[in-house]
PDB file of C-alpha atoms and ligand atoms in Angstrom:
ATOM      1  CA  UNK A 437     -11.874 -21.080   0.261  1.00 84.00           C
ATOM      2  CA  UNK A 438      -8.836 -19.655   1.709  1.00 93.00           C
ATOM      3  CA  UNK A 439     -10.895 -16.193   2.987  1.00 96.00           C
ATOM      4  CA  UNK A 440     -13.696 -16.165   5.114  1.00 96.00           C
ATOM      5  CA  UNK A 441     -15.138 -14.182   8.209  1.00 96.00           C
ATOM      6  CA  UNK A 442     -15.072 -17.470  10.669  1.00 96.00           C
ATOM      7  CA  UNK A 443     -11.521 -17.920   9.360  1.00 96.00           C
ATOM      8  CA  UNK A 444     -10.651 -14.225   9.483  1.00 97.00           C
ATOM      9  CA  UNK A 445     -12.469 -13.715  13.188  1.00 96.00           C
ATOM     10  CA  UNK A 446      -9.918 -16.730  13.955  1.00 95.00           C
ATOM     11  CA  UNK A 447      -6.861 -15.703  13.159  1.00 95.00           C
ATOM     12  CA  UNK A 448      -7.164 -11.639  13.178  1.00 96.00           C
ATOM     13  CA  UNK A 449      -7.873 -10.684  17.347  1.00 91.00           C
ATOM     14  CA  UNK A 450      -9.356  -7.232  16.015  1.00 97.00           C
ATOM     15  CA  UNK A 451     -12.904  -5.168  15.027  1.00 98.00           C
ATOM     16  CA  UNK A 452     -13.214  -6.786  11.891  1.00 98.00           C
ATOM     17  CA  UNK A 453     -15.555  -6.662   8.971  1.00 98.00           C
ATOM     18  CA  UNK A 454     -16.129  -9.380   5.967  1.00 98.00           C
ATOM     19  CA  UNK A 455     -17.661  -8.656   2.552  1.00 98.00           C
ATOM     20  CA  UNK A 456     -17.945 -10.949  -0.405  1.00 98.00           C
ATOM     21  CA  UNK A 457     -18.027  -7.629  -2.999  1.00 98.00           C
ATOM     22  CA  UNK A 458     -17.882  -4.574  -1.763  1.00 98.00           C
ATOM     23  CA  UNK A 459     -17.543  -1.391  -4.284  1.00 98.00           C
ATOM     24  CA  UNK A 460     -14.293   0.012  -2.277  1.00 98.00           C
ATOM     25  CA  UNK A 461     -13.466  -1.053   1.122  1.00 98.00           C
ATOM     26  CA  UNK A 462     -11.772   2.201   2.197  1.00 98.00           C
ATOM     27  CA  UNK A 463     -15.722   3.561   1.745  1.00 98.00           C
ATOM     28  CA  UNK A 464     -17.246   1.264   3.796  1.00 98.00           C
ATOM     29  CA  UNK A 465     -14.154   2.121   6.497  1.00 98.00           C
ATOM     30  CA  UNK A 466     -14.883   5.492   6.579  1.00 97.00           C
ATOM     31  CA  UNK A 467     -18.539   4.849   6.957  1.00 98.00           C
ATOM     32  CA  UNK A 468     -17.959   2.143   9.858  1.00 98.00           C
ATOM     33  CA  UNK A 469     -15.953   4.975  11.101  1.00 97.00           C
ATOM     34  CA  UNK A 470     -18.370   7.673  11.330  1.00 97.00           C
ATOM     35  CA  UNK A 471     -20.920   4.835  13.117  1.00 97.00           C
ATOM     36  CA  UNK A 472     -18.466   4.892  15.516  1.00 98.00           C
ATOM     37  CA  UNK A 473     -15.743   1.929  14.666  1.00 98.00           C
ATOM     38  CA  UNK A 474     -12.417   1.822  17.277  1.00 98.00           C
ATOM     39  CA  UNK A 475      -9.157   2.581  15.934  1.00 98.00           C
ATOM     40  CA  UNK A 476      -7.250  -0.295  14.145  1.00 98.00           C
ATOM     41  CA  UNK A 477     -11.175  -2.163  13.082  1.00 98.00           C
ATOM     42  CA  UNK A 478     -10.231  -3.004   9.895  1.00 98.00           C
ATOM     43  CA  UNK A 479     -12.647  -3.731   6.401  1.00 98.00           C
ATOM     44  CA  UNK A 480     -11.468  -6.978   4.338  1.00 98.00           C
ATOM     45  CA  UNK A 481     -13.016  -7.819   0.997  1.00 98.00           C
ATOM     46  CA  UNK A 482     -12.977 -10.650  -1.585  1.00 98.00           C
ATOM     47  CA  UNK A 483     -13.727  -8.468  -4.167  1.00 98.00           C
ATOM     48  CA  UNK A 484     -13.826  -4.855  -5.110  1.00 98.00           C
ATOM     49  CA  UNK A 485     -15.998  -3.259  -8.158  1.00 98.00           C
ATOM     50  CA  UNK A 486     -14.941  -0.166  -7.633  1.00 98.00           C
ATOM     51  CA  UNK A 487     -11.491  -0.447  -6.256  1.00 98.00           C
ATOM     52  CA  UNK A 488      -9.864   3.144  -6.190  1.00 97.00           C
ATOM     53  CA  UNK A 489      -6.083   3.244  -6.997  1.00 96.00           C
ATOM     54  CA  UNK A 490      -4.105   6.632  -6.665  1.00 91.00           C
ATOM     55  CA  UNK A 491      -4.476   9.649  -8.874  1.00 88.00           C
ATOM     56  CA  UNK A 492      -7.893   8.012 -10.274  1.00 91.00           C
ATOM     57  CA  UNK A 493      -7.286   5.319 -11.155  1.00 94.00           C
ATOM     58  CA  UNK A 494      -9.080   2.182 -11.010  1.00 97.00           C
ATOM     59  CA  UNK A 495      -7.756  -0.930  -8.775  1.00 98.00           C
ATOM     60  CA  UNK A 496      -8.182  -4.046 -10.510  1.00 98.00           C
ATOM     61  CA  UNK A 497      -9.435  -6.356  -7.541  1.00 98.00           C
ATOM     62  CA  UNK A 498     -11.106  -9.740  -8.848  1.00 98.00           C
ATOM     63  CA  UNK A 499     -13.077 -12.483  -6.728  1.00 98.00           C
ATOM     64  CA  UNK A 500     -11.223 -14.883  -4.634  1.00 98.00           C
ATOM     65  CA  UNK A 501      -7.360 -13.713  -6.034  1.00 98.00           C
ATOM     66  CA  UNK A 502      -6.641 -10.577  -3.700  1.00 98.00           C
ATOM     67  CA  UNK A 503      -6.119  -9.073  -0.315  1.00 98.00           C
ATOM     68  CA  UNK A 504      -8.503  -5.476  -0.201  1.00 98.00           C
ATOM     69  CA  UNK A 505      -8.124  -4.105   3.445  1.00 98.00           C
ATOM     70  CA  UNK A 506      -8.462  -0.658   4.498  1.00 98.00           C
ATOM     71  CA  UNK A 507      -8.047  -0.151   8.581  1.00 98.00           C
ATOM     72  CA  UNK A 508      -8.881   2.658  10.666  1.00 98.00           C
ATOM     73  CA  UNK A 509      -6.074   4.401  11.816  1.00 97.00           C
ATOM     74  CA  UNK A 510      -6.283   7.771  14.198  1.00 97.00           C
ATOM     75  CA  UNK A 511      -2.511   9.242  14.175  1.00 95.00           C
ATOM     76  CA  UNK A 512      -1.793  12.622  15.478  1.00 92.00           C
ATOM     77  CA  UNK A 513      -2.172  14.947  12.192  1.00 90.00           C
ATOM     78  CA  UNK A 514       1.709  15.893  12.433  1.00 89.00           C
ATOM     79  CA  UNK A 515       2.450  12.173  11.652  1.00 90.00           C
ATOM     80  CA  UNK A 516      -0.831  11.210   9.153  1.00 88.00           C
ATOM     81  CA  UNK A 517       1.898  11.617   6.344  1.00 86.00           C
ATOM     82  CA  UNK A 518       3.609   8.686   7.691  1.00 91.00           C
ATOM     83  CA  UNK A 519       0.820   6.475   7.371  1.00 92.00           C
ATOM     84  CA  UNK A 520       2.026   5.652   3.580  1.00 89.00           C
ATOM     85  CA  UNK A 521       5.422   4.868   4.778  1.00 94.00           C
ATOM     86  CA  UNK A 522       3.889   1.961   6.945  1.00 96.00           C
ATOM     87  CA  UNK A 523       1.893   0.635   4.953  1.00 96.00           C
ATOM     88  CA  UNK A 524       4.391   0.003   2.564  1.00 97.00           C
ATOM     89  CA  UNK A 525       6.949  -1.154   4.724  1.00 98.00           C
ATOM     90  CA  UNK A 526       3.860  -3.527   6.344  1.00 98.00           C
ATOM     91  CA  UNK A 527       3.429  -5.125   2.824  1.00 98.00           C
ATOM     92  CA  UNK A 528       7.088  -5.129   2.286  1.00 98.00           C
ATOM     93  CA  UNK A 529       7.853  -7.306   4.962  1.00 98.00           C
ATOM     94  CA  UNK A 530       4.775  -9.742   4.833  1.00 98.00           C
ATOM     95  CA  UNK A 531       6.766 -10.019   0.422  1.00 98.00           C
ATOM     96  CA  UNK A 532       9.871 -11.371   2.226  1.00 98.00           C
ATOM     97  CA  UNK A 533       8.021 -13.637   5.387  1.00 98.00           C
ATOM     98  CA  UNK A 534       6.054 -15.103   2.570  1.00 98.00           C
ATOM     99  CA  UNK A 535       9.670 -15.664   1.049  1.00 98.00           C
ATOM    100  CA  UNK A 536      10.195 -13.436  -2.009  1.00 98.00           C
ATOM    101  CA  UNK A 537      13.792 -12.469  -3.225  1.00 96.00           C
ATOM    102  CA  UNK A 538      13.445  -9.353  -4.918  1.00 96.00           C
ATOM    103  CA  UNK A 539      11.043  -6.246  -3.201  1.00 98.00           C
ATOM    104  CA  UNK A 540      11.536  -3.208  -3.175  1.00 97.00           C
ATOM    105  CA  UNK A 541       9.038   0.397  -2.475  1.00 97.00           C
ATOM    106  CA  UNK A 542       9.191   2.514  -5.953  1.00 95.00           C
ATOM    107  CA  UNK A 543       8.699   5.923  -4.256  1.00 94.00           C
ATOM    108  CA  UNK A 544       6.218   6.630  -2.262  1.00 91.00           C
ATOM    109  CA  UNK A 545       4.370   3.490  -1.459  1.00 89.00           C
ATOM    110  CA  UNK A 546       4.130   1.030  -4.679  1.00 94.00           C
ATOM    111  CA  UNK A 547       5.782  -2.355  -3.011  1.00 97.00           C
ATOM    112  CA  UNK A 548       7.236  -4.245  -6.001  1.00 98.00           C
ATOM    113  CA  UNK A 549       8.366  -8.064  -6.398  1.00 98.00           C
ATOM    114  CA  UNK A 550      10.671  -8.511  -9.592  1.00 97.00           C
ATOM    115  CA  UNK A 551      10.440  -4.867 -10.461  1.00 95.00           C
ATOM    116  CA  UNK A 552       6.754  -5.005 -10.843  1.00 97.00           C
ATOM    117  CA  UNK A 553       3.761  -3.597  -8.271  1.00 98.00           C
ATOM    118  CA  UNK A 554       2.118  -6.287  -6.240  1.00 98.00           C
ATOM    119  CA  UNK A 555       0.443  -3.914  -4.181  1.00 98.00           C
ATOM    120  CA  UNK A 556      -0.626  -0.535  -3.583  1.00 96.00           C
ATOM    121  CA  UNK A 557      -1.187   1.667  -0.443  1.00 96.00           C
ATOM    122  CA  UNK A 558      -4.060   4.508  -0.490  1.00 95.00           C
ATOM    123  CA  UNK A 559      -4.369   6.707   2.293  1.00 95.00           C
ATOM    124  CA  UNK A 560      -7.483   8.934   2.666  1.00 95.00           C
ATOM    125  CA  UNK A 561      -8.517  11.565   5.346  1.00 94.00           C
ATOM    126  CA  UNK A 562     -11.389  11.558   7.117  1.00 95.00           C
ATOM    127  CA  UNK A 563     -11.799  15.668   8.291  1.00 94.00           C
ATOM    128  CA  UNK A 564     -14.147  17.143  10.711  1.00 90.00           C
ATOM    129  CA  UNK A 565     -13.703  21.063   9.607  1.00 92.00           C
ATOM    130  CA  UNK A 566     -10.106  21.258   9.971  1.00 89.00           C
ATOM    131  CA  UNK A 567      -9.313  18.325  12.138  1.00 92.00           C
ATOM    132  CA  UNK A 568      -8.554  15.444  11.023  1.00 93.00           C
ATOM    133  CA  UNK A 569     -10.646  13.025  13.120  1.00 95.00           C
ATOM    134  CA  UNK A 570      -9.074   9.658  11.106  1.00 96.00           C
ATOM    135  CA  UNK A 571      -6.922   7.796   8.296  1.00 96.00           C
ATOM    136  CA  UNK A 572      -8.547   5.005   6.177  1.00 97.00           C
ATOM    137  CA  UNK A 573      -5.276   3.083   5.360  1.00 97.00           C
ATOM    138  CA  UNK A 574      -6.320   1.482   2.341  1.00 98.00           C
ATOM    139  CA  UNK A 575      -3.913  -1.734   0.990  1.00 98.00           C
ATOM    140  CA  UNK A 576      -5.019  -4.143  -2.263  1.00 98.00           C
ATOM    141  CA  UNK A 577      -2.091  -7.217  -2.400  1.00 98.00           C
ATOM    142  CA  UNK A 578      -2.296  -9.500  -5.736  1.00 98.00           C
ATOM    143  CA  UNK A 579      -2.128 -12.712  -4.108  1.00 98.00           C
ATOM    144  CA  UNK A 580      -3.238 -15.139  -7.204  1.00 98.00           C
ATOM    145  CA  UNK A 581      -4.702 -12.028  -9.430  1.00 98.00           C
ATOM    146  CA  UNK A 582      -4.347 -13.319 -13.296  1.00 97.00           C
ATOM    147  CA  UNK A 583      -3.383 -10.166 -15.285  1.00 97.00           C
ATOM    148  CA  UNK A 584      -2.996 -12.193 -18.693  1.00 93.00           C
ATOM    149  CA  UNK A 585      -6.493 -10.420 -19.299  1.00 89.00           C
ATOM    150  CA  UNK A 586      -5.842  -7.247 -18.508  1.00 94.00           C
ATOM    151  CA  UNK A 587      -3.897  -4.348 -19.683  1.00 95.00           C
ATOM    152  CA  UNK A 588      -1.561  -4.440 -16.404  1.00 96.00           C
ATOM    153  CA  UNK A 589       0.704  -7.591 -16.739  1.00 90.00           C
ATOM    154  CA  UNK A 590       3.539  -5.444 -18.160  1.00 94.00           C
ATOM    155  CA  UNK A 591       3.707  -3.668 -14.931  1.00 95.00           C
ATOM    156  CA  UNK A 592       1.874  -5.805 -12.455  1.00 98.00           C
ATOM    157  CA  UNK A 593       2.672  -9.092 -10.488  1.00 98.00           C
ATOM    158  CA  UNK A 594       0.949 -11.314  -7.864  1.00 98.00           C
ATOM    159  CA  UNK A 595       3.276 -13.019  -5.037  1.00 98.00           C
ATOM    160  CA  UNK A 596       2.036 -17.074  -6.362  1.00 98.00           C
ATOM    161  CA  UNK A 597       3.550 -15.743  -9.187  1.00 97.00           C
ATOM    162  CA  UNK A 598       6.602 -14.681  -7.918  1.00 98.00           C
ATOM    163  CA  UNK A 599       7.033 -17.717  -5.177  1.00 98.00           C
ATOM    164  CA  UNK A 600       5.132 -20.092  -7.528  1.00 97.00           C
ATOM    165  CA  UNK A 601       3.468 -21.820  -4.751  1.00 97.00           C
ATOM    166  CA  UNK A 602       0.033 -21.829  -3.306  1.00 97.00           C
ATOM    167  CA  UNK A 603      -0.531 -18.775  -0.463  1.00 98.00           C
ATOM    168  CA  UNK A 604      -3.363 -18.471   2.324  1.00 98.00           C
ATOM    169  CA  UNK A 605      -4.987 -15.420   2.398  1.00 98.00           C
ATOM    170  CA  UNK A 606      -6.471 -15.456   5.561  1.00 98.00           C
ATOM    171  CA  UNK A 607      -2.611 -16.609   7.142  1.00 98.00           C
ATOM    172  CA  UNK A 608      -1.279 -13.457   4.536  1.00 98.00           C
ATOM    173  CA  UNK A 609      -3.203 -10.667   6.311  1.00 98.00           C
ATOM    174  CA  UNK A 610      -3.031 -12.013   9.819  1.00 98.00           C
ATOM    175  CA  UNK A 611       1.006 -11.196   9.042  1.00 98.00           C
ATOM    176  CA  UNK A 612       0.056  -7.804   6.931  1.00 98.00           C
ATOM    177  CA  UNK A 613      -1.644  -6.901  10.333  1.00 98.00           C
ATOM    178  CA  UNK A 614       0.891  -8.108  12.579  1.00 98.00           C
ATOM    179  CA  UNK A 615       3.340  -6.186  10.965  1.00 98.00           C
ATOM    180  CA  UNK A 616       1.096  -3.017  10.381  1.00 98.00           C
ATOM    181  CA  UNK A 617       0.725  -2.870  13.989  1.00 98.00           C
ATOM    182  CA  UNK A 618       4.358  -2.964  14.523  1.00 98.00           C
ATOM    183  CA  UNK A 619       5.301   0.196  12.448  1.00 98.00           C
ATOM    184  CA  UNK A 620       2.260   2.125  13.680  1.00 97.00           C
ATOM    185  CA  UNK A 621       3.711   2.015  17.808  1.00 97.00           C
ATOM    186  CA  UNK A 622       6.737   2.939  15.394  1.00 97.00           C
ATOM    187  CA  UNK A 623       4.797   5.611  13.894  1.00 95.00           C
ATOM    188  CA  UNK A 624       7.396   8.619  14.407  1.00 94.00           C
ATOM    189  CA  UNK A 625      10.730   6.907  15.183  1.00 96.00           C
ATOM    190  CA  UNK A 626      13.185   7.960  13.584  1.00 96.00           C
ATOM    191  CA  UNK A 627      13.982   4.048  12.729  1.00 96.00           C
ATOM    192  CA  UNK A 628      10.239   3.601  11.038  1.00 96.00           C
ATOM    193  CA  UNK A 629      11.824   6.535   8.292  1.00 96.00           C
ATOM    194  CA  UNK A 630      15.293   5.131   7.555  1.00 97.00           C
ATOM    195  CA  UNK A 631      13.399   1.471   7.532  1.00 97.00           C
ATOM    196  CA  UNK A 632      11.022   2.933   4.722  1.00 97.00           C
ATOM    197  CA  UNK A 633      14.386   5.264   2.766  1.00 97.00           C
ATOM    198  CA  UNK A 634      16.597   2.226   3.324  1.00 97.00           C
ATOM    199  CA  UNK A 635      14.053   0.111   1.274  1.00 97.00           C
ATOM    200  CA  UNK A 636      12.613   2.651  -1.543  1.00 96.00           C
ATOM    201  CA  UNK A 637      14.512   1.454  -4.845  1.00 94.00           C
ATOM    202  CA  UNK A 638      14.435   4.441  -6.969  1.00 91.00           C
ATOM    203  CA  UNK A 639      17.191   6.276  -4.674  1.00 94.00           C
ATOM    204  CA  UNK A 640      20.007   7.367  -7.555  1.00 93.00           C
ATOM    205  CA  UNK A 641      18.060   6.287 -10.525  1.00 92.00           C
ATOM    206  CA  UNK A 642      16.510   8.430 -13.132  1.00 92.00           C
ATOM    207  CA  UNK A 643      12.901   9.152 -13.023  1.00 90.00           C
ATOM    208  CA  UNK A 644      10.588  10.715 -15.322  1.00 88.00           C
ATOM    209  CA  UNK A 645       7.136  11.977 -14.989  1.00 81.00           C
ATOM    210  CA  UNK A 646       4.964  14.801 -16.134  1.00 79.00           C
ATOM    211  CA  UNK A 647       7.202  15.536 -18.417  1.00 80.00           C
ATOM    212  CA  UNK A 648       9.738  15.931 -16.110  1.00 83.00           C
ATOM    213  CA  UNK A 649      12.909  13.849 -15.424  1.00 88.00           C
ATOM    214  CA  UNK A 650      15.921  13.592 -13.267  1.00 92.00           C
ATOM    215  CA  UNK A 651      18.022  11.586 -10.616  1.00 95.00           C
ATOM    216  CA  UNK A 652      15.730  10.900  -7.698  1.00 94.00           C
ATOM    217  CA  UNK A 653      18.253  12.224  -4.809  1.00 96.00           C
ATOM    218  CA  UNK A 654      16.917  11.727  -1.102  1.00 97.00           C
ATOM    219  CA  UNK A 655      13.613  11.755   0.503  1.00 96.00           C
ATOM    220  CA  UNK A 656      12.827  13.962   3.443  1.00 94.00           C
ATOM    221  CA  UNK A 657      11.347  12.875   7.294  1.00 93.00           C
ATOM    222  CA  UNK A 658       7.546  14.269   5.387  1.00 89.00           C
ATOM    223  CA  UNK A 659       7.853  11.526   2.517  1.00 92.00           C
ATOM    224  CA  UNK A 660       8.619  13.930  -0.006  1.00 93.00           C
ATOM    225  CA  UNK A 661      10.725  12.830  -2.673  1.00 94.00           C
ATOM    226  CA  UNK A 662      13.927  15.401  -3.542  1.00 96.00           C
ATOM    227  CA  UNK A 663      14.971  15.086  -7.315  1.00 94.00           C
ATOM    228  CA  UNK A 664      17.838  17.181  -9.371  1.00 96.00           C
ATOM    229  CA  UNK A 665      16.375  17.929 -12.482  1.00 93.00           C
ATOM    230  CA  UNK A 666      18.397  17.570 -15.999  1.00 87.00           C
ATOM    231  CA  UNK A 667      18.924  21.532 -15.600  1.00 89.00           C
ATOM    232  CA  UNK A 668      20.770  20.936 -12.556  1.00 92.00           C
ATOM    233  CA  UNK A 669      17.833  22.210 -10.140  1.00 94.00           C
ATOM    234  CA  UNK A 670      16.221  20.777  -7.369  1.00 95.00           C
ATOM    235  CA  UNK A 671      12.863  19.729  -7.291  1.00 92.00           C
ATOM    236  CA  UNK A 672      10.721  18.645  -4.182  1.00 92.00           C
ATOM    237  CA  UNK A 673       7.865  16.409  -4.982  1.00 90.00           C
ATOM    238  CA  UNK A 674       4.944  15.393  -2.525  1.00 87.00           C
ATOM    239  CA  UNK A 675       3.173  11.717  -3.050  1.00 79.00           C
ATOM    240  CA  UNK A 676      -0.236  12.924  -4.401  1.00 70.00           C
ATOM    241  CA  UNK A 677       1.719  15.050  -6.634  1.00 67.00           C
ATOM    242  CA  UNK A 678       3.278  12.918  -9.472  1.00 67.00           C
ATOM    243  CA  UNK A 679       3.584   9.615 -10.639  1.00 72.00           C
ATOM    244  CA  UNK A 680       7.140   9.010 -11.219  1.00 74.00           C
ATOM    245  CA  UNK A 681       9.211   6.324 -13.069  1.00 80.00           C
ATOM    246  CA  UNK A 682      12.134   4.812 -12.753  1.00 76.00           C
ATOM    247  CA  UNK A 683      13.807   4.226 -16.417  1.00 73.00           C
ATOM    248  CA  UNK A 684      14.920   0.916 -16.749  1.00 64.00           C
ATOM    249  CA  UNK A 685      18.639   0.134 -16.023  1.00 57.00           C
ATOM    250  CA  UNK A 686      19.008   3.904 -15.820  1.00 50.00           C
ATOM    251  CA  UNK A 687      21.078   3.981 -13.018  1.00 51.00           C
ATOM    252  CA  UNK A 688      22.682   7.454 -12.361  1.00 50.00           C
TER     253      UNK A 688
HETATM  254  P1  ATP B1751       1.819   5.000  -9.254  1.00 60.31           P
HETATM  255  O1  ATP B1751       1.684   6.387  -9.759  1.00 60.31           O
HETATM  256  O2  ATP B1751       0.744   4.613  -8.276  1.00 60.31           O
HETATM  257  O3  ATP B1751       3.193   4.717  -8.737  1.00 60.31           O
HETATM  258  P2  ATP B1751       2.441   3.710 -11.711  1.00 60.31           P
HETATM  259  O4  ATP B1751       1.667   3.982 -12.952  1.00 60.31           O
HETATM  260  O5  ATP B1751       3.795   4.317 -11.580  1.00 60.31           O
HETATM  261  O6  ATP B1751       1.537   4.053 -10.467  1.00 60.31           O
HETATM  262  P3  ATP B1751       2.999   1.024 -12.407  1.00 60.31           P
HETATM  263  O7  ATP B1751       3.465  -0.081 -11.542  1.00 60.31           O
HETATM  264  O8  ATP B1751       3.949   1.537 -13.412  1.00 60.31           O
HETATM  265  O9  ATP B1751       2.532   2.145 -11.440  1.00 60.31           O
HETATM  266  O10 ATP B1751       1.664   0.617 -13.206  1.00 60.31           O
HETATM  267  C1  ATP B1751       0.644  -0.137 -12.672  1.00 60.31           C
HETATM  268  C2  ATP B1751      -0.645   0.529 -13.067  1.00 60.31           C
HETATM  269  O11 ATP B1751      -1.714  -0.401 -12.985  1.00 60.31           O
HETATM  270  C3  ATP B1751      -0.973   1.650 -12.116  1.00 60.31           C
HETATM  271  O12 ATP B1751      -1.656   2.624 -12.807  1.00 60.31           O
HETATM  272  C4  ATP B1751      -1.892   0.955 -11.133  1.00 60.31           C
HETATM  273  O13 ATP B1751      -2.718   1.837 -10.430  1.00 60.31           O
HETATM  274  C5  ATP B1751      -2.678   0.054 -12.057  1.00 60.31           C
HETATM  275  N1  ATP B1751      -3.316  -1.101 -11.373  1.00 60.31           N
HETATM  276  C6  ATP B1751      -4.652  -1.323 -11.238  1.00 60.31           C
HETATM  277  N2  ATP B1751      -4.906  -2.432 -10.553  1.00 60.31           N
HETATM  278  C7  ATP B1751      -3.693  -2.968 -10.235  1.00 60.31           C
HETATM  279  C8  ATP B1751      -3.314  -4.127  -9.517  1.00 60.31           C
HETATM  280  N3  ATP B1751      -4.209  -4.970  -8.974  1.00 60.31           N
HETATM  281  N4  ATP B1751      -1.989  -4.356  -9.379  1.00 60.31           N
HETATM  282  C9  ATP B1751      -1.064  -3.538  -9.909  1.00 60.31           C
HETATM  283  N5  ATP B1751      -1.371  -2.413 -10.603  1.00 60.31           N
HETATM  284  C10 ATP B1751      -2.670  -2.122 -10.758  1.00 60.31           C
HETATM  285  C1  BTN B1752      -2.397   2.516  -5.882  1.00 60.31           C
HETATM  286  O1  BTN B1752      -2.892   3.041  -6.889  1.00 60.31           O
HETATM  287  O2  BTN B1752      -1.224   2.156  -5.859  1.00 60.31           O
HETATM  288  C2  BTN B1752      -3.229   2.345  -4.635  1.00 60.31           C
HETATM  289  C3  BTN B1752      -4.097   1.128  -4.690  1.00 60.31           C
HETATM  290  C4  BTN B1752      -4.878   0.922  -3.407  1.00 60.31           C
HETATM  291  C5  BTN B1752      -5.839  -0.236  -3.513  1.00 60.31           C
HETATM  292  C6  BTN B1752      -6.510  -0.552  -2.210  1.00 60.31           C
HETATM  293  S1  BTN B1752      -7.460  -2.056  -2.267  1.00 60.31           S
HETATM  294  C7  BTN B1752      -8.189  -1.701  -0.730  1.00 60.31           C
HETATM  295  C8  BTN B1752      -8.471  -0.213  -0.709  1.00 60.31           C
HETATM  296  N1  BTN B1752      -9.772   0.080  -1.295  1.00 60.31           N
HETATM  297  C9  BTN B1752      -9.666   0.790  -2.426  1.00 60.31           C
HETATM  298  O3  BTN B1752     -10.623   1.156  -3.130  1.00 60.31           O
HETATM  299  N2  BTN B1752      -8.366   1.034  -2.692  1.00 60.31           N
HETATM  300  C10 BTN B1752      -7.488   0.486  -1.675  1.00 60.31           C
END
């Protein structure tokens, strides 16, 4: 089994917390949280049952196939909306040290190999009143997941797939950490936000969503995503807003 706590306590030098099947690990984050877990203690999972993706959705997360991790993070509130950025970029760069050709970020965190998502980033607040006393950086990699079964495979991908060769887990998320922990000393450089624009692959194309399309423009330093609608005006979209796609060879 390439996943296990003595393996994980080995190779990760951090607060860490194993679970065979958890229902979603960014829950049991914010709860080791409010016990009083340090920054950067971090929740890993061989299976979710309750995985939450964004807007709703359900994150498909089988036994012994996936990376589920979701790590305490305490940022200054004026850079929490940052958070997605890195953990995109994080999972971006563990898709090209693990030696994958093609990865992109489809706006504002989806990290996709061969045009389709092999991970997802979910960010959640954890308030006190108005302060926000912590981020639960939630991140679910498809490592081995088999979506032949599912209703996904159209749009989904895990990196064996993609490299066709076997992967570690436990040697994966040492790097996903590695790297996490780069961007987030990086949190507000300037650098960390032209890293994340410089990779996002739906700069230029058209996008639809909600009924709504366009040519996605720019982003701004917030994460926002700036698109000029087919009537010629400009729209501003935040992350939690809309889901947006890219058309296929729709370039503009
Ligand atoms: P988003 O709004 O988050 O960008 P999307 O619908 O544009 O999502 P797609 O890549 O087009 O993203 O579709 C993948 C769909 O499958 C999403 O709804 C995603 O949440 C869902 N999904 C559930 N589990 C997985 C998984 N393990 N890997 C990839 N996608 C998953
Ligand atoms: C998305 O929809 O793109 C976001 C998916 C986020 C999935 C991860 S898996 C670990 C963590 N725990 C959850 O319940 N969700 C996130």
């Amino acid at each position: 089994m390439d996943l296990s706590a003595e393996r994980l306590r080995e190779r990760l030098r951090r607060p860490l917390r194993y679970h065979e099947s958890v229902g979603s690990t960014n829950d049991l984050a914010k709860a080791w949280f409010l016990e009083g877990a340090p920054e950067g203690a971090v929740i890993i999972a061989n299976e979710q049952l309750r995985g939450r993706g964004r807007h709703g959705r359900t994150w498909h997360t089988p036994p012994n196939v996936a990376l589920a991790l979701s790590i305490i993070l305490c940022p200054p509130a004026s850079a929490a909306n940052r958070l997605t950025m890195l953990g995109a970029l994080a999972v971006y760069d563990l898709a090209i040290a693990a030696g994958c050709a093609q990865v992109g970020i489809k706006w504002p965190n989806d990290v996709q190999v061969n045009g389709k998502k092999v991970a997802g980033i979910l960010p959640e607040a954890v308030w006190q009143g108005s302060d926000l006393r912590a981020t639960i950086l939630g991140i679910g990699v498809n490592v081995r997941t088999d979506f032949a079964n599912t209703n996904l495979g159209d749009h989904a991908i895990s990196l064996e797939d993609a490299l066709d060769r076997r992967l570690d887990r436990a040697e994966l998320l040492q790097t996903l950490l590695e790297r996490l922990d780069y961007w987030y000393a990086r949190l507000s450089d300037e650098s960390t936000f032209q890293a994340w624009k410089g990779r996002l692959n739906m700069i230029g194309k058209r996008v639809t969503g909600n009924r709504r399309s366009g040519i996605a423009r720019d982003v701004t330093r917030d994460g926002n995503l700036i698109v000029v609608g087919d009537d010629g005006n400009q729209m501003t979209f935040e992350a939690g807003d809309i889901s947006l796609r890219a058309e296929p060879g729709a370039d503009a």
